Short mmCIF file of C-alpha atoms in Angstrom, two decimals:
data_model
loop_
_atom_site.label_atom_id
_atom_site.label_comp_id
_atom_site.label_asym_id
_atom_site.label_seq_id
_atom_site.Cartn_x
_atom_site.Cartn_y
_atom_site.Cartn_z
CA UNK Q 1 25.26 -20.80 -8.27
CA UNK Q 2 22.35 -19.46 -7.54
CA UNK Q 3 21.64 -15.75 -9.26
CA UNK Q 4 19.11 -13.29 -7.51
CA UNK Q 5 18.14 -10.09 -9.33
CA UNK Q 6 16.69 -7.18 -7.83
CA UNK Q 7 15.32 -4.11 -10.06
CA UNK Q 8 16.53 -1.64 -7.39
CA UNK Q 9 19.18 -2.08 -4.58
CA UNK Q 10 17.32 -3.34 -0.77
CA UNK Q 11 18.34 -2.48 2.17
CA UNK Q 12 20.77 -4.00 4.70
CA UNK Q 13 20.50 -6.88 6.01
CA UNK Q 14 19.09 -8.32 2.79
CA UNK Q 15 22.43 -8.05 0.44
CA UNK Q 16 24.43 -9.31 4.36
CA UNK Q 17 21.88 -12.66 4.02
CA UNK Q 18 21.95 -13.39 0.60
CA UNK Q 19 25.11 -13.02 -0.90
CA UNK Q 20 26.38 -16.04 0.86
CA UNK Q 21 24.02 -18.72 -0.61
CA UNK Q 22 23.50 -16.47 -4.33
CA UNK Q 23 24.88 -13.96 -7.45
CA UNK Q 24 23.10 -10.95 -6.24
CA UNK Q 25 22.76 -8.37 -9.59
CA UNK Q 26 21.00 -5.10 -9.18
CA UNK Q 27 19.29 -3.69 -12.55
CA UNK Q 28 19.07 0.47 -10.54
CA UNK Q 29 16.01 1.31 -12.27
CA UNK Q 30 12.04 0.52 -13.09
CA UNK Q 31 12.07 -0.73 -16.19
CA UNK Q 32 9.88 -1.10 -19.37
CA UNK Q 33 8.65 -4.82 -19.63
CA UNK Q 34 10.05 -5.39 -22.23
CA UNK Q 35 13.76 -4.40 -21.23
CA UNK Q 36 12.89 -6.75 -18.02
CA UNK Q 37 12.14 -9.62 -20.14
CA UNK Q 38 15.10 -9.02 -21.86
CA UNK Q 39 17.30 -9.48 -19.40
CA UNK Q 40 16.06 -12.48 -17.70
CA UNK Q 41 16.02 -14.26 -21.03
CA UNK Q 42 19.98 -13.26 -21.65
CA UNK Q 43 21.09 -13.25 -17.68
CA UNK Q 44 18.58 -16.53 -16.38
CA UNK Q 45 17.90 -15.95 -12.24
CA UNK Q 46 16.19 -18.61 -10.12
CA UNK Q 47 15.30 -15.65 -7.67
CA UNK Q 48 13.18 -11.70 -9.14
CA UNK Q 49 13.21 -9.05 -6.53
CA UNK Q 50 10.92 -6.73 -7.63
CA UNK Q 51 9.14 -3.47 -6.41
CA UNK Q 52 5.20 -2.95 -6.28
CA UNK Q 53 6.07 -0.51 -9.66
CA UNK Q 54 7.52 -3.38 -11.82
CA UNK Q 55 4.39 -4.86 -13.71
CA UNK Q 56 4.96 -8.94 -13.19
CA UNK Q 57 3.58 -10.09 -16.08
CA UNK Q 58 2.92 -13.62 -17.27
CA UNK Q 59 5.38 -12.11 -20.43
CA UNK Q 60 7.83 -11.66 -17.80
CA UNK Q 61 7.34 -15.20 -16.11
CA UNK Q 62 7.90 -16.79 -19.28
CA UNK Q 63 10.98 -15.42 -20.29
CA UNK Q 64 12.76 -16.08 -16.42
CA UNK Q 65 11.36 -19.72 -17.50
CA UNK Q 66 12.59 -22.59 -17.24
CA UNK Q 67 14.95 -21.68 -13.93
CA UNK Q 68 12.81 -18.50 -12.56
CA UNK Q 69 11.28 -20.38 -9.24
CA UNK Q 70 10.66 -17.50 -7.10
CA UNK Q 71 9.01 -13.28 -7.04
CA UNK Q 72 10.08 -12.54 -3.96
CA UNK Q 73 8.45 -9.29 -3.58
CA UNK Q 74 9.47 -6.19 -1.36
CA UNK Q 75 6.37 -5.46 -0.59
CA UNK Q 76 3.27 -6.27 0.79
CA UNK Q 77 0.27 -5.52 -2.03
CA UNK Q 78 1.09 -8.05 -5.04
CA UNK Q 79 -1.53 -6.70 -7.19
CA UNK Q 80 1.43 -5.94 -9.63
CA UNK Q 81 2.33 -9.32 -10.16
CA UNK Q 82 0.09 -12.18 -12.51
CA UNK Q 83 -0.49 -14.61 -9.35
CA UNK Q 84 -2.36 -17.14 -11.71
CA UNK Q 85 0.16 -17.18 -14.02
CA UNK Q 86 2.53 -17.36 -11.82
CA UNK Q 87 0.99 -20.73 -10.56
CA UNK Q 88 0.75 -22.35 -13.47
CA UNK Q 89 4.20 -21.99 -14.09
CA UNK Q 90 4.82 -23.20 -10.71
CA UNK Q 91 6.85 -19.96 -9.62
CA UNK Q 92 5.96 -18.66 -5.98
CA UNK Q 93 5.35 -15.41 -5.73
CA UNK Q 94 6.66 -14.06 -1.27
CA UNK Q 95 5.59 -10.84 0.06
CA UNK Q 96 6.39 -8.91 3.71
CA UNK Q 97 3.41 -8.93 5.52
CA UNK Q 98 2.41 -7.70 9.01
CA UNK Q 99 6.38 -5.81 9.43
CA UNK Q 100 4.41 -2.02 7.99
CA UNK Q 101 1.40 -2.33 10.09
CA UNK Q 102 2.50 0.28 12.48
CA UNK Q 103 4.80 2.32 10.31
CA UNK Q 104 1.73 2.64 7.72
CA UNK Q 105 -1.17 3.17 10.89
CA UNK Q 106 1.27 6.07 11.70
CA UNK Q 107 1.10 7.72 8.92
CA UNK Q 108 -2.34 7.36 8.30
CA UNK Q 109 -2.46 8.92 11.39
CA UNK Q 110 -0.63 11.77 10.05
CA UNK Q 111 -2.58 11.91 7.19
CA UNK Q 112 -5.41 12.12 9.59
CA UNK Q 113 -4.77 14.88 11.93
CA UNK Q 114 -3.27 17.26 8.53
CA UNK Q 115 -6.19 17.36 6.72
CA UNK Q 116 -8.73 17.41 9.90
CA UNK Q 117 -6.99 20.40 10.63
CA UNK Q 118 -5.64 22.19 7.23
CA UNK Q 119 -2.08 21.77 8.32
CA UNK Q 120 -0.25 21.61 5.20
CA UNK Q 121 -3.30 24.94 4.02
CA UNK Q 122 -1.78 26.67 6.74
CA UNK Q 123 2.01 25.99 6.17
CA UNK Q 124 0.78 26.95 2.42
CA UNK Q 125 -0.45 30.27 3.77
CA UNK Q 126 2.26 30.93 6.11
CA UNK Q 127 5.61 30.72 3.44
CA UNK Q 128 3.32 33.14 1.30
CA UNK Q 129 3.04 35.95 3.86
CA UNK Q 130 -1.07 35.06 4.00
CA UNK Q 131 -1.26 34.69 7.51
CA UNK Q 132 -2.03 38.35 8.63
CA UNK Q 133 -2.47 36.49 12.58
CA UNK Q 134 -4.83 34.99 14.93
CA UNK Q 135 -8.68 35.57 14.04
CA UNK Q 136 -11.93 33.71 15.35
CA UNK Q 137 -12.55 32.48 12.12
CA UNK Q 138 -9.91 31.80 9.96
CA UNK Q 139 -9.21 27.97 8.67
CA UNK Q 140 -11.66 25.74 11.32
CA UNK Q 141 -10.94 22.72 10.93
CA UNK Q 142 -12.32 19.43 12.76
CA UNK Q 143 -12.08 18.10 16.38
CA UNK Q 144 -11.55 14.66 16.16
CA UNK Q 145 -12.72 14.08 20.01
CA UNK Q 146 -16.03 12.25 19.49
CA UNK Q 147 -15.25 12.38 15.28
CA UNK Q 148 -16.37 9.53 13.52
CA UNK Q 149 -13.77 7.35 11.68
CA UNK Q 150 -14.76 4.70 9.21
CA UNK Q 151 -12.31 2.29 8.80
CA UNK Q 152 -12.73 0.39 4.85
CA UNK Q 153 -11.38 -2.30 5.21
CA UNK Q 154 -10.40 -3.73 8.64
CA UNK Q 155 -6.89 -6.36 8.95
CA UNK Q 156 -4.04 -5.73 10.87
CA UNK Q 157 -3.19 -1.78 9.26
CA UNK Q 158 -6.82 -0.71 10.18
CA UNK Q 159 -6.83 -2.20 14.18
CA UNK Q 160 -3.83 -0.33 14.52
CA UNK Q 161 -5.22 2.95 12.64
CA UNK Q 162 -8.21 2.32 15.23
CA UNK Q 163 -5.85 1.76 17.90
CA UNK Q 164 -4.29 5.10 17.51
CA UNK Q 165 -8.05 6.77 16.97
CA UNK Q 166 -9.85 5.88 20.03
CA UNK Q 167 -6.90 7.53 22.24
CA UNK Q 168 -7.36 10.39 20.12
CA UNK Q 169 -11.18 10.21 21.42
CA UNK Q 170 -13.08 8.93 18.34
CA UNK Q 171 -15.41 6.79 17.84
CA UNK Q 172 -14.34 4.26 15.41
CA UNK Q 173 -16.58 2.09 13.16
CA UNK Q 174 -15.35 -0.60 10.35
CA UNK Q 175 -16.52 -1.91 7.48
CA UNK Q 176 -15.55 -5.46 5.80
CA UNK Q 177 -16.33 -7.80 2.91
CA UNK Q 178 -14.00 -10.47 5.06
CA UNK Q 179 -14.45 -12.02 8.02
CA UNK Q 180 -11.66 -10.88 10.24
CA UNK Q 181 -10.30 -12.14 13.99
CA UNK Q 182 -10.24 -8.40 16.22
CA UNK Q 183 -8.02 -8.17 18.59
CA UNK Q 184 -9.02 -8.11 22.07
CA UNK Q 185 -7.81 -4.67 23.63
CA UNK Q 186 -10.74 -2.98 20.26
CA UNK Q 187 -13.19 -5.76 19.76
CA UNK Q 188 -15.79 -3.90 22.37
CA UNK Q 189 -14.70 -0.48 21.35
CA UNK Q 190 -15.38 -0.52 17.57
CA UNK Q 191 -18.58 -1.41 15.32
CA UNK Q 192 -19.89 -2.76 12.36
CA UNK Q 193 -21.60 -1.03 9.49
CA UNK Q 194 -22.83 -1.84 6.45
CA UNK Q 195 -20.67 0.39 3.75
CA UNK Q 196 -23.08 2.39 2.24
CA UNK Q 197 -24.50 3.38 5.87
CA UNK Q 198 -20.29 4.10 6.77
CA UNK Q 199 -20.28 5.95 3.47
CA UNK Q 200 -22.38 8.18 4.51
CA UNK Q 201 -21.98 8.31 8.45
CA UNK Q 202 -18.14 9.13 8.73
CA UNK Q 203 -16.49 11.84 9.81
CA UNK Q 204 -13.48 10.82 8.22
CA UNK Q 205 -13.07 7.76 6.55
CA UNK Q 206 -10.05 6.18 5.97
CA UNK Q 207 -9.34 2.53 3.49
CA UNK Q 208 -6.60 -0.19 3.62
CA UNK Q 209 -8.31 -2.96 1.94
CA UNK Q 210 -6.27 -4.70 -1.29
CA UNK Q 211 -6.05 -4.01 -4.33
CA UNK Q 212 -7.94 -5.85 -5.35
CA UNK Q 213 -11.17 -6.21 -9.14
CA UNK Q 214 -13.94 -5.83 -6.20
CA UNK Q 215 -11.61 -2.47 -4.54
CA UNK Q 216 -10.78 -0.40 -7.76
CA UNK Q 217 -12.53 2.81 -7.56
CA UNK Q 218 -14.19 1.04 -4.28
CA UNK Q 219 -14.96 4.63 -4.11
CA UNK Q 220 -15.64 6.70 -6.98
CA UNK Q 221 -18.26 9.35 -8.26
CA UNK Q 222 -21.21 7.46 -6.18
CA UNK Q 223 -19.10 6.60 -3.15
CA UNK Q 224 -17.88 10.50 -3.28
CA UNK Q 225 -21.29 11.96 -3.69
CA UNK Q 226 -22.88 10.00 -0.55
CA UNK Q 227 -20.68 11.57 1.61
CA UNK Q 228 -21.22 14.37 4.18
CA UNK Q 229 -19.41 17.60 2.72
CA UNK Q 230 -17.64 17.75 6.03
CA UNK Q 231 -16.08 14.25 5.15
CA UNK Q 232 -12.27 13.94 4.88
CA UNK Q 233 -11.37 10.90 2.64
CA UNK Q 234 -7.88 9.22 3.46
CA UNK Q 235 -6.02 6.21 1.47
CA UNK Q 236 -2.78 4.89 2.12
CA UNK Q 237 -4.09 1.22 0.53
CA UNK Q 238 -3.89 1.15 -2.89
CA UNK Q 239 -4.14 4.55 -5.32
CA UNK Q 240 -6.40 2.88 -7.71
CA UNK Q 241 -9.18 2.06 -4.95
CA UNK Q 242 -10.08 5.57 -5.62
CA UNK Q 243 -11.21 7.30 -8.89
CA UNK Q 244 -8.77 10.21 -8.72
CA UNK Q 245 -10.07 11.83 -11.42
CA UNK Q 246 -13.89 11.69 -8.71
CA UNK Q 247 -11.44 13.03 -6.40
CA UNK Q 248 -10.61 16.42 -7.94
CA UNK Q 249 -13.85 17.13 -8.64
CA UNK Q 250 -15.23 16.03 -4.73
CA UNK Q 251 -12.23 18.23 -3.49
CA UNK Q 252 -12.56 21.26 -6.04
CA UNK Q 253 -16.64 20.95 -5.84
CA UNK Q 254 -16.80 20.89 -1.97
CA UNK Q 255 -18.23 17.31 -1.94
CA UNK Q 256 -16.01 16.39 0.45
CA UNK Q 257 -14.57 18.56 2.97
CA UNK Q 258 -10.73 17.47 2.26
CA UNK Q 259 -8.30 14.45 1.64
CA UNK Q 260 -5.26 13.12 2.63
CA UNK Q 261 -3.70 10.74 0.30
CA UNK Q 262 -0.47 8.33 0.48
CA UNK Q 263 -0.51 7.10 -2.89
CA UNK Q 264 -1.85 7.43 -5.96
CA UNK Q 265 -4.29 5.98 -9.04
CA UNK Q 266 -1.13 6.30 -12.10
CA UNK Q 267 1.54 6.91 -9.45
CA UNK Q 268 3.69 8.78 -9.62
CA UNK Q 269 1.05 10.70 -11.50
CA UNK Q 270 -1.36 13.20 -10.48
CA UNK Q 271 -4.80 13.68 -11.42
CA UNK Q 272 -5.11 16.83 -13.11
CA UNK Q 273 -5.90 19.31 -10.81
CA UNK Q 274 -5.39 16.76 -7.28
CA UNK Q 275 -2.12 19.09 -6.75
CA UNK Q 276 -3.90 22.42 -7.41
CA UNK Q 277 -6.58 21.05 -4.60
CA UNK Q 278 -5.31 22.89 -1.49
CA UNK Q 279 -7.71 20.48 0.37
CA UNK Q 280 -6.04 18.11 0.26
CA UNK Q 281 -3.27 16.89 1.61
CA UNK Q 282 -0.10 14.82 -0.92
CA UNK Q 283 2.95 12.80 0.86
CA UNK Q 284 5.00 10.82 -1.74
CA UNK Q 285 4.12 7.16 -0.81
CA UNK Q 286 5.58 7.41 2.95
CA UNK Q 287 3.52 4.35 4.46
CA UNK Q 288 6.51 2.39 5.54
CA UNK Q 289 8.98 4.46 5.21
CA UNK Q 290 11.18 4.11 8.40
CA UNK Q 291 14.43 3.47 8.88
CA UNK Q 292 13.49 0.07 10.86
CA UNK Q 293 10.39 -1.00 8.68
CA UNK Q 294 12.33 -1.06 5.58
CA UNK Q 295 15.32 -2.96 7.30
CA UNK Q 296 12.84 -5.71 8.61
CA UNK Q 297 11.18 -5.57 4.86
CA UNK Q 298 14.47 -6.58 3.32
CA UNK Q 299 15.47 -9.23 6.00
CA UNK Q 300 11.99 -10.37 4.81
CA UNK Q 301 12.53 -10.15 1.30
CA UNK Q 302 15.72 -12.15 2.02
CA UNK Q 303 14.43 -14.71 3.63
CA UNK Q 304 11.54 -15.27 1.12
CA UNK Q 305 14.34 -16.20 -1.12
CA UNK Q 306 16.49 -17.71 0.65
CA UNK Q 307 13.74 -20.69 1.33
CA UNK Q 308 13.14 -20.83 -2.22
CA UNK Q 309 16.49 -21.31 -2.58
CA UNK Q 310 16.45 -24.39 -0.19
CA UNK Q 311 13.68 -25.57 -2.16
CA UNK Q 312 11.48 -24.40 0.01
CA UNK Q 313 8.25 -23.19 0.25
CA UNK Q 314 8.98 -19.18 1.65
CA UNK Q 315 7.02 -18.88 4.91
CA UNK Q 316 4.87 -15.50 3.51
CA UNK Q 317 3.70 -17.00 0.06
CA UNK Q 318 0.74 -15.77 -1.29
CA UNK Q 319 -0.22 -18.88 -3.64
CA UNK Q 320 1.35 -21.37 -1.22
CA UNK Q 321 -0.25 -24.56 -3.02
CA UNK Q 322 2.10 -23.59 -6.07
CA UNK Q 323 4.57 -26.90 -5.85
CA UNK Q 324 1.78 -29.38 -4.44
CA UNK Q 325 1.43 -30.60 -7.50
CA UNK Q 326 4.36 -31.79 -7.75
CA UNK Q 327 8.19 -31.69 -6.83
CA UNK Q 328 9.57 -27.92 -5.98
CA UNK Q 329 12.33 -27.40 -7.77
CA UNK Q 330 16.05 -28.33 -6.90
CA UNK Q 331 18.03 -26.60 -4.34
CA UNK Q 332 21.00 -25.27 -6.48
#
């Protein structure tokens, strides 16, 4: 019988879909690489379903050979997987795109609103008994109507955020280094700008790029210093897109007005000093954290797993040419 391993238990309907076709084991934790390697060597599996916190290195992939045929990620991003190594070993890698677009866009807007209007800062003041009553100049924030939102990366999620921002009366500009197709309903309402110009002119900057070598520390000290002192930075993409240590200095020293973060450079650890920055809104990677979205992700992960077990390239394969060089692995 086919064997499937999940590092963490996945929500319904994953188990219901997979168990009729395969034996399912759950490690129950994010294990050190050495422990995962030993598990795969002693318990060979056909499909590995890791989390984005699991580094799937060449060593891990080799431990799964010769049986491992697919890494079925419960995530959209796949920067934790050595894709080149997987392809060289004829191991398919799949993800869960599309289904978390709206949930992540909603989370982005929640962070944007909270940071721009200083909601969490105000909440802390009220709870600490520091609110002495309404005053004309107390804890003033940014008005979104008419403000310029700069979206860095304009794929599905970036465009969903733009659509929401337009509903708040914001102006929207975007920067992208890849060719994108812009949805008809917003095409004439958004403007493309070079990244450098967007960073210096936007009132709010929202990051929606994948983590690659070229986007690692895309927002570094120089980028932060180029922003206006009234700018708010939002990141719901991947933590290492921002130089977190530089961001702490920017927040402390007033290079920018505030930040809303759902992801962190060395997650779950924070850069020293970040948690003390009152002008930072910090959420624990909640971008896709709705019941409906996590279930949809589980369904896609299960379908990708079943495709691989049937010797089909998964529908959401990120290295689709993986089996071109030879016949796909036989069905179990």
